[in-house]
């Protein structure tokens, strides 16, 4: 077994997985005396027990499913799927009316996340409630006490929202230029929110803010609190609320690389360093004196939930704090000496040299400590006088690796359990330790003494009152018991300046200035401006910069708030007008319902009229448009870009919002068309054939070779050159709205090859659908047939069929790999002769549907129509057989032709028009012709291959579009 969960008198033990799906639970309702085995058809990752109803429990599975049981795990019902881990919450007592309500963050089928609630006995898609309109960010839902928090990001802007006592969600108001990168909720007790905010300039620190009672407006209370990243990218903020005494917090502040520990007794209004003890645990002087030396504590939570963190406090043990840290000018990571205070941080004592796990029993009347170590133990330490003295106890005869400490239910208990394992292969060992025999009686009033809570300046008025607590005398060995209460007396104080902090929009002046502790308005804040929700006819009060600390109960005395006069809300012009599409999409499909939402951040809404123009001829006038929040439903029938505008106007002024909406059909097909063979440094056009075409709405991303930075274009073609030989991969993505397609091809860049023009029987034109796949298949069959008839390897023949009509092609004849044993290849012209012979003999043909035979032949570039243009040409090789002796003569032509509307993929290096003939004379005999073969081969290499790379032609994007749609 690998985990344990317990609540009150119930225990659930979870077995290791029997399979990927099944697990066993061991249930106990008698504090572990007996267990009942229960097989469950899922794998549990987390249990969430109901805070008040014992037998109700939620189970979160590894597959993200949420189950509920009302009988402590005997029967389970599926509630929700695609649930976010650690973002499921039971109803809060006193806030949620229904105790069976569950707050859940769940993923929608479309991928977004939403906040939903439902009752555990009736939780279906039809019964779900969506308290927050719109999607929320992943892992952002938090439900604590009176508050619910969510985060929502739209159009690259993140906003944090809060709901107070389940009212409408409103944006959290941080200082205008905090510009938070992250926000973590620290505390929500006593009708106030503490949040840690990582602002735009911070990397490993956060600023601490506290709110007004509704959690809407926030003021800075401490800057640069240290943070760290833990497993699964969770953030740990070095701040800890001291339980047992309200308003006390510990925080580690990092300034100039140094980390120091601070304490506040006024919920962040004032902070002080921890006082160091004068002697160590052995009674020797520490020589640690302020202001150069203080006590610093590690404020880490334990990874193991069954042991204490580095600082341990408890609600039923007020004033008792134990923590690991060190003395010095700053916190040292590797030093974890243990210190204790029993008067809430006023005085400290060292108790151990090393870190220990701590457990409080009987309201802190017994403190148990077990060393935090990786070696097995059998001894624990305990103190009954708040750490003044410590005793040893052998809790087991065999040393065990301690995995955790658990106390029996109830704060008054004196029974604890140590659980661990003897070896890494052994089962758990559970050892019960009962401290009741150490005490012979219950405590009486004579066994207690009182202590007064003060801050580090000795002031007894803390949060507006003087509070006294009682503690057991060190000499009294008795049990405090269930009826013990630590709080003794409380007396209200008169209000002073220290009971007030700066209001939202204000900051405290530096302590070095003459008017220290005065609050002044930030440059971006005008205290006289009416609030955003100010309605004509109502009144408001402007802040003078101060508000009383929440939970401060002082009365009378100083009142820097001074109750300013009530001001009348003026008629405000509309400001911050926004129009958006529900769901934040800006691209929709034709015929799809579009919901336009209009929001107004400031200004009067009751007397404001809203003129709406949806860009396709629809115009309308609205009133109360932003007040009701009802969206405007519309449908665009035709693709295009539509300008949506909203103009809000009243007697005080006007505002306008504009939104451009793309209406397009989803992309269906994308084909990258590029010549597979290209010469080095020759210009080549890459063309993306797209269906359907969406002019002016599609963006093309081009990746060439190994470059991670794409080229962007609005046209479906780009021109480039390749400077090195080899295979180059070209990838294109077409993005239109939310639709994205990709295609990729490999281009071979060569420095030598030859191109022969081909043509087909006219019958082929009638069967030409002018699609890239069809052209590719025709090219493959031609190359295959030529290879079969000439015995030239098929990988050396590449036939490229051109787009459009008439159907034409180019045959690329590649050079074979070099052979080290031969100085020079004499096969180049022989392959050309062989190809022309089979073409002239009409041996290359293939059949179409219906038995139509298509003949492949050489193309006469002189009569090729229509004329091609763009600065390139063909080297055409013709074989002329003259005379009975078959004397071979080679005539090499270059033609420079002009055709409008087409783009040359590659150009010749030599642009001069020229005509070249072989030096072989027609009157030479057969022998001289044969001897001239080598000469001709050299000439071809030097003229055709040496100075000129192959040339390929292709239509550009507009012509291709005309072919596709024509």
PDB file of C-alpha atoms in Angstrom, residues 1-2 14-24 42-45 62:
ATOM      1  CA  UNK A   1       0.000   0.000   0.000  1.00  0.00           C
ATOM      2  CA  UNK A   2       1.295   3.395  -0.874  1.00  0.00           C
ATOM      3  CA  UNK A  14      -5.643   2.711  -0.973  1.00  0.00           C
ATOM      4  CA  UNK A  15      -3.857  -0.321  -2.372  1.00  0.00           C
ATOM      5  CA  UNK A  16      -1.350  -0.302  -5.159  1.00  0.00           C
ATOM      6  CA  UNK A  17      -2.981  -0.672  -8.587  1.00  0.00           C
ATOM      7  CA  UNK A  18      -4.043  -4.202  -9.447  1.00  0.00           C
ATOM      8  CA  UNK A  19      -4.169  -3.166 -13.100  1.00  0.00           C
ATOM      9  CA  UNK A  20      -4.441  -0.027 -15.168  1.00  0.00           C
ATOM     10  CA  UNK A  21      -8.066   0.335 -14.131  1.00  0.00           C
ATOM     11  CA  UNK A  22      -8.804  -1.497 -10.874  1.00  0.00           C
ATOM     12  CA  UNK A  23      -7.784  -0.728  -7.297  1.00  0.00           C
ATOM     13  CA  UNK A  24      -8.831  -1.868  -3.853  1.00  0.00           C
ATOM     14  CA  UNK A  42     -10.883   2.983 -11.488  1.00  0.00           C
ATOM     15  CA  UNK A  43      -7.461   4.135 -10.365  1.00  0.00           C
ATOM     16  CA  UNK A  44      -7.598   6.788  -7.632  1.00  0.00           C
ATOM     17  CA  UNK A  45      -5.174   9.685  -7.605  1.00  0.00           C
ATOM     18  CA  UNK A  62      -5.667   9.321 -13.177  1.00  0.00           C
TER      19      UNK A  62
END
